Short mmCIF file of C-alpha atoms in Angstrom, two decimals:
data_model
loop_
_atom_site.label_atom_id
_atom_site.label_comp_id
_atom_site.label_asym_id
_atom_site.label_seq_id
_atom_site.Cartn_x
_atom_site.Cartn_y
_atom_site.Cartn_z
CA MET A 1 17.82 -10.20 1.36
CA ASN A 2 19.50 -12.76 -0.99
CA SER A 3 18.63 -10.79 -4.04
CA ASP A 4 17.41 -7.74 -5.55
CA ARG A 5 15.74 -8.25 -8.88
CA HIS A 6 14.68 -4.72 -9.93
CA VAL A 7 17.72 -2.65 -10.59
CA HIS A 8 18.20 0.24 -13.04
CA THR A 9 21.72 1.63 -14.24
CA SER A 10 23.33 4.50 -16.07
CA PHE A 11 21.72 3.39 -19.18
CA CYS A 12 18.57 4.88 -17.89
CA PRO A 13 18.39 8.10 -18.94
CA HIS A 14 16.39 9.64 -15.75
CA GLY A 15 18.91 7.71 -13.31
CA SER A 16 22.25 8.08 -11.97
CA THR A 17 25.67 8.01 -13.48
CA ASP A 18 26.78 4.92 -10.83
CA THR A 19 28.41 2.36 -12.98
CA PHE A 20 27.70 -1.33 -13.08
CA ASN A 21 30.79 -2.05 -10.84
CA ASP A 22 29.14 0.45 -8.11
CA TYR A 23 26.16 -1.42 -8.02
CA ILE A 24 27.68 -4.84 -7.79
CA THR A 25 30.18 -3.55 -5.32
CA ARG A 26 27.50 -2.57 -3.25
CA GLY A 27 25.52 -5.49 -3.62
CA ILE A 28 28.39 -7.55 -2.60
CA GLU A 29 28.69 -5.49 0.67
CA LEU A 30 24.94 -6.18 1.41
CA GLY A 31 25.60 -9.72 1.19
CA LEU A 32 23.48 -10.35 -2.09
CA LYS A 33 24.00 -13.47 -3.83
CA GLU A 34 22.01 -12.39 -7.11
CA ILE A 35 21.16 -9.18 -8.71
CA THR A 36 19.18 -8.44 -11.86
CA PHE A 37 19.40 -5.35 -13.75
CA THR A 38 16.40 -4.46 -15.23
CA GLU A 39 16.63 -1.35 -17.10
CA HIS A 40 13.85 0.35 -18.54
CA ALA A 41 13.46 -0.85 -22.10
CA PRO A 42 13.25 1.24 -25.23
CA LEU A 43 9.90 2.50 -25.78
CA PRO A 44 8.30 1.74 -29.22
CA PRO A 45 9.47 4.37 -31.77
CA ASN A 46 6.33 5.46 -32.79
CA PHE A 47 5.15 6.29 -29.25
CA GLN A 48 5.60 9.71 -28.08
CA ASP A 49 6.97 9.73 -24.47
CA PRO A 50 4.71 12.32 -22.46
CA THR A 51 7.21 13.17 -20.11
CA PRO A 52 8.86 16.58 -20.50
CA GLU A 53 12.24 15.22 -20.94
CA LYS A 54 11.38 11.94 -22.93
CA ASP A 55 13.52 9.93 -20.84
CA SER A 56 11.18 6.92 -19.68
CA GLY A 57 12.77 4.29 -21.77
CA MET A 58 16.69 3.78 -22.62
CA ASP A 59 18.21 4.68 -26.01
CA ALA A 60 17.62 1.81 -28.40
CA ALA A 61 20.87 2.56 -30.11
CA LEU A 62 22.67 1.61 -26.48
CA LEU A 63 20.59 -1.80 -26.20
CA LEU A 64 23.42 -3.79 -27.76
CA ASP A 65 25.90 -2.31 -25.65
CA TYR A 66 23.98 -2.74 -22.33
CA PHE A 67 23.50 -6.47 -23.04
CA GLN A 68 27.06 -7.12 -23.78
CA GLU A 69 28.40 -5.30 -20.90
CA LEU A 70 26.36 -7.42 -18.55
CA GLN A 71 27.56 -10.44 -20.36
CA VAL A 72 31.12 -9.53 -19.68
CA LEU A 73 30.22 -8.94 -15.99
CA LYS A 74 28.50 -11.74 -15.38
CA GLU A 75 31.39 -14.03 -16.38
CA HIS A 76 33.71 -11.78 -14.37
CA TYR A 77 31.82 -11.90 -11.12
CA LYS A 78 30.97 -15.70 -11.49
CA GLY A 79 31.42 -17.40 -8.40
CA LYS A 80 31.18 -14.10 -6.45
CA ILE A 81 27.53 -13.03 -7.45
CA LEU A 82 24.89 -14.12 -9.94
CA ILE A 83 24.25 -11.33 -12.27
CA LYS A 84 21.00 -11.45 -14.66
CA ARG A 85 20.28 -9.53 -17.75
CA GLY A 86 16.93 -8.02 -17.83
CA LEU A 87 14.68 -5.31 -18.67
CA GLU A 88 11.58 -3.56 -17.26
CA VAL A 89 9.01 -3.38 -20.37
CA ASP A 90 6.29 -0.98 -20.23
CA PHE A 91 2.86 -2.24 -21.42
CA ILE A 92 1.28 0.76 -23.50
CA GLU A 93 -2.04 -0.03 -24.30
CA GLY A 94 -2.43 0.13 -28.16
CA TYR A 95 1.15 -0.68 -28.73
CA GLU A 96 0.76 -4.65 -28.00
CA LYS A 97 2.11 -5.21 -31.58
CA GLU A 98 5.34 -3.31 -31.42
CA THR A 99 6.02 -4.50 -27.86
CA LYS A 100 5.57 -8.06 -28.72
CA GLU A 101 7.80 -7.34 -31.80
CA PHE A 102 10.46 -5.89 -29.49
CA LEU A 103 10.30 -8.79 -27.32
CA ASN A 104 10.63 -11.32 -30.09
CA GLU A 105 13.86 -9.56 -31.19
CA VAL A 106 15.59 -9.09 -27.64
CA GLY A 107 13.97 -12.36 -25.65
CA GLU A 108 16.83 -14.51 -26.31
CA PHE A 109 19.23 -12.13 -24.50
CA LEU A 110 16.83 -11.70 -21.34
CA ASP A 111 17.39 -13.83 -18.24
CA ASP A 112 14.83 -12.16 -16.47
CA SER A 113 12.17 -9.31 -17.07
CA ILE A 114 9.30 -7.35 -15.49
CA LEU A 115 6.23 -5.91 -17.47
CA SER A 116 4.82 -2.60 -15.48
CA VAL A 117 2.51 0.07 -16.48
CA HIS A 118 3.86 3.59 -16.29
CA PHE A 119 1.53 4.96 -18.85
CA ILE A 120 -2.37 5.51 -18.97
CA LYS A 121 -4.44 6.24 -22.42
CA GLN A 122 -7.31 8.97 -22.40
CA GLU A 123 -8.61 9.24 -25.62
CA HIS A 124 -5.53 9.72 -28.23
CA ASN A 125 -3.19 10.78 -25.26
CA TRP A 126 -0.87 9.22 -22.76
CA HIS A 127 -0.11 10.36 -19.30
CA CYS A 128 2.95 8.99 -16.99
CA ILE A 129 1.17 8.65 -13.76
CA ASP A 130 4.48 8.51 -11.62
CA PHE A 131 6.33 11.53 -13.04
CA SER A 132 5.57 13.66 -10.26
CA ASP A 133 3.06 14.73 -7.72
CA ASP A 134 2.00 18.04 -9.64
CA THR A 135 1.77 15.85 -12.67
CA PHE A 136 -0.46 13.41 -11.26
CA ASN A 137 -2.60 16.34 -10.19
CA GLU A 138 -2.67 17.29 -13.76
CA ILE A 139 -3.87 13.70 -15.05
CA ALA A 140 -6.31 13.87 -12.26
CA THR A 141 -7.72 17.12 -13.44
CA LYS A 142 -7.80 15.97 -17.28
CA LEU A 143 -9.44 12.71 -16.67
CA GLY A 144 -12.11 14.10 -13.99
CA SER A 145 -11.01 13.00 -10.46
CA VAL A 146 -8.31 10.95 -8.79
CA ASP A 147 -10.64 8.42 -9.00
CA ALA A 148 -10.58 8.24 -12.60
CA VAL A 149 -6.79 8.06 -12.75
CA TYR A 150 -7.09 4.79 -10.29
CA ALA A 151 -9.78 3.22 -12.52
CA LYS A 152 -7.80 3.53 -15.59
CA TYR A 153 -4.72 2.48 -14.00
CA TYR A 154 -6.23 -0.74 -12.87
CA ASP A 155 -8.08 -1.11 -15.99
CA THR A 156 -4.57 -0.74 -18.05
CA LEU A 157 -2.72 -3.20 -15.60
CA GLU A 158 -5.44 -6.10 -16.09
CA LYS A 159 -4.73 -5.58 -19.79
CA SER A 160 -1.18 -5.73 -19.30
CA ILE A 161 -1.55 -9.24 -17.64
CA GLU A 162 -4.09 -10.73 -20.18
CA ALA A 163 -2.23 -9.12 -23.44
CA ASN A 164 -0.46 -11.48 -25.65
CA LEU A 165 2.98 -10.28 -26.02
CA GLY A 166 4.19 -13.61 -27.37
CA LEU A 167 6.75 -15.96 -26.08
CA TYR A 168 9.04 -13.60 -24.39
CA LYS A 169 6.44 -11.69 -22.54
CA PRO A 170 7.73 -10.93 -19.01
CA LYS A 171 6.50 -13.22 -16.36
CA ARG A 172 6.85 -10.95 -13.37
CA ILE A 173 4.31 -7.90 -12.92
CA GLY A 174 5.83 -4.70 -11.82
CA HIS A 175 4.90 -2.43 -8.70
CA ILE A 176 0.83 -2.91 -9.09
CA THR A 177 0.20 -0.40 -6.42
CA LEU A 178 2.36 2.35 -8.56
CA VAL A 179 -0.75 4.69 -8.34
CA HIS A 180 -0.36 4.96 -4.84
CA LYS A 181 2.79 6.85 -5.17
CA PHE A 182 1.42 10.12 -4.28
CA GLN A 183 -1.59 8.79 -2.00
CA ARG A 184 -0.74 11.29 0.76
CA ARG A 185 -1.40 14.24 -1.26
CA PHE A 186 -4.07 12.74 -3.57
CA GLN A 187 -6.73 10.25 -2.20
CA PRO A 188 -9.44 8.88 -4.15
CA GLU A 189 -12.87 8.73 -2.72
CA ASN A 190 -13.65 5.35 -3.52
CA ASN A 191 -11.67 1.98 -1.99
CA TYR A 192 -9.75 0.12 -5.00
CA ASP A 193 -8.79 -3.05 -2.89
CA ASP A 194 -11.05 -4.99 -4.97
CA ARG A 195 -9.35 -4.12 -8.21
CA VAL A 196 -6.05 -5.18 -6.74
CA TYR A 197 -7.43 -8.32 -5.36
CA ARG A 198 -8.74 -8.83 -9.16
CA VAL A 199 -5.19 -8.21 -10.47
CA LEU A 200 -3.79 -10.56 -7.89
CA ASP A 201 -6.33 -13.24 -9.24
CA LEU A 202 -5.35 -12.47 -12.70
CA ILE A 203 -1.63 -12.93 -11.99
CA LYS A 204 -2.47 -16.34 -10.06
CA GLU A 205 -4.48 -17.61 -13.15
CA GLN A 206 -1.48 -16.75 -15.67
CA GLY A 207 1.00 -18.26 -13.36
CA TYR A 208 3.22 -15.12 -13.31
CA SER A 209 5.16 -13.37 -10.33
CA LEU A 210 4.87 -10.44 -8.48
CA ASP A 211 7.57 -7.60 -8.19
CA TYR A 212 7.71 -6.87 -4.37
CA ASN A 213 9.12 -3.40 -4.74
CA GLY A 214 10.66 -1.59 -1.87
CA ALA A 215 10.76 2.26 -3.75
CA GLY A 216 7.46 2.90 -2.42
CA PHE A 217 8.15 2.74 1.24
CA VAL A 218 10.91 5.57 0.58
CA LYS A 219 8.54 7.88 -1.24
CA PRO A 220 7.62 10.41 1.16
CA LEU A 221 3.98 10.56 -0.39
CA CYS A 222 3.53 7.03 -0.55
CA ARG A 223 5.50 5.44 2.42
CA GLU A 224 4.33 1.92 1.93
CA PRO A 225 5.92 -0.85 -0.76
CA TYR A 226 4.33 -1.79 -3.82
CA PRO A 227 2.28 -3.78 -3.05
CA PRO A 228 1.30 -3.10 0.91
CA GLU A 229 1.00 -5.86 3.45
CA ARG A 230 -2.69 -6.49 2.90
CA PHE A 231 -1.92 -7.33 -0.89
CA ALA A 232 1.47 -9.11 -0.18
CA LYS A 233 -0.20 -11.57 2.24
CA ARG A 234 -3.12 -12.30 -0.08
CA ALA A 235 -0.49 -13.01 -2.88
CA MET A 236 1.34 -15.28 -0.70
CA ASP A 237 -2.12 -16.95 0.32
CA LEU A 238 -2.52 -17.78 -3.40
CA GLY A 239 0.71 -18.86 -4.00
CA ILE A 240 2.20 -16.17 -6.16
CA PRO A 241 5.90 -16.02 -5.85
CA LEU A 242 7.12 -12.59 -4.67
CA VAL A 243 10.34 -11.21 -6.00
CA TYR A 244 11.65 -8.52 -4.15
CA GLY A 245 13.35 -5.57 -5.99
CA SER A 246 14.49 -2.19 -4.86
CA ASP A 247 13.69 -0.26 -8.03
CA ALA A 248 17.05 1.41 -7.38
CA HIS A 249 18.21 4.24 -9.76
CA GLN A 250 21.38 4.69 -8.01
CA ALA A 251 23.87 2.04 -6.28
CA LYS A 252 23.30 3.24 -2.55
CA ASP A 253 19.45 2.33 -3.38
CA LEU A 254 19.95 -1.33 -3.56
CA GLY A 255 17.97 -2.79 -0.91
CA GLN A 256 15.81 -0.02 -0.11
CA GLY A 257 12.42 -0.59 1.66
CA PHE A 258 13.15 -4.06 2.31
CA ASP A 259 12.70 -3.84 5.92
CA SER A 260 9.06 -2.74 5.34
CA LEU A 261 8.16 -6.02 3.78
CA ILE A 262 5.96 -8.50 5.51
CA PRO A 263 8.02 -11.02 7.88
CA GLU A 264 6.46 -14.08 6.46
CA PHE A 265 8.25 -13.00 3.01
CA LYS A 266 11.36 -12.16 4.44
CA ARG A 267 11.47 -15.66 6.56
#
């Protein structure tokens, strides 16, 4: 494990209070040569966060501090570990214009970034699919079934890959099977492998890379990385670059799930 390129920080309102130095020290202990901090980007100001605490994205007022602190740390740790400034940007259906404008404003400060889907749209409402298993159950009830949630998630994921978000659109697609997070409690009736393979084909067509995310493996209702083995192998067969990320929200979680990844990747 030479790098961890999906890492959250104390700037995350639903994360821990661990400092950047806590993460970096832990990364050095693990033998990392590179760490990318990819904090949840601020959500569009005219978007209503559907989570109870309204804490899905970082405070836009802190964005400059986030970039400045990381720039200082990049210089301080030069020669010891490569630190990259990044963001995990939400694709929110219907907010493509706002997202493109945001990326145009901050893109020059980014060394790396991820484009992820956490929210799905139902008529004029949005739902956060990974907040909790009980919330997932509520969403499935509102949409009519677990299958409806899966289908809508993959529809939205395809739109994110094909969306025109400008020059600074992230070129790495985040945790493409996030909808599996609560699969041990809520199973769809249908098989969605073909939808995932379609997503991989689109990623290949666009020349993007894939977030190979270990967090799912440690989730008790998931117990597999995002994406699991069969999809990771297909991605490798297609020549899609797999980029490991722990999706850590506290320093001790750096490297989580790495041992669950396919051997072909770890070689």
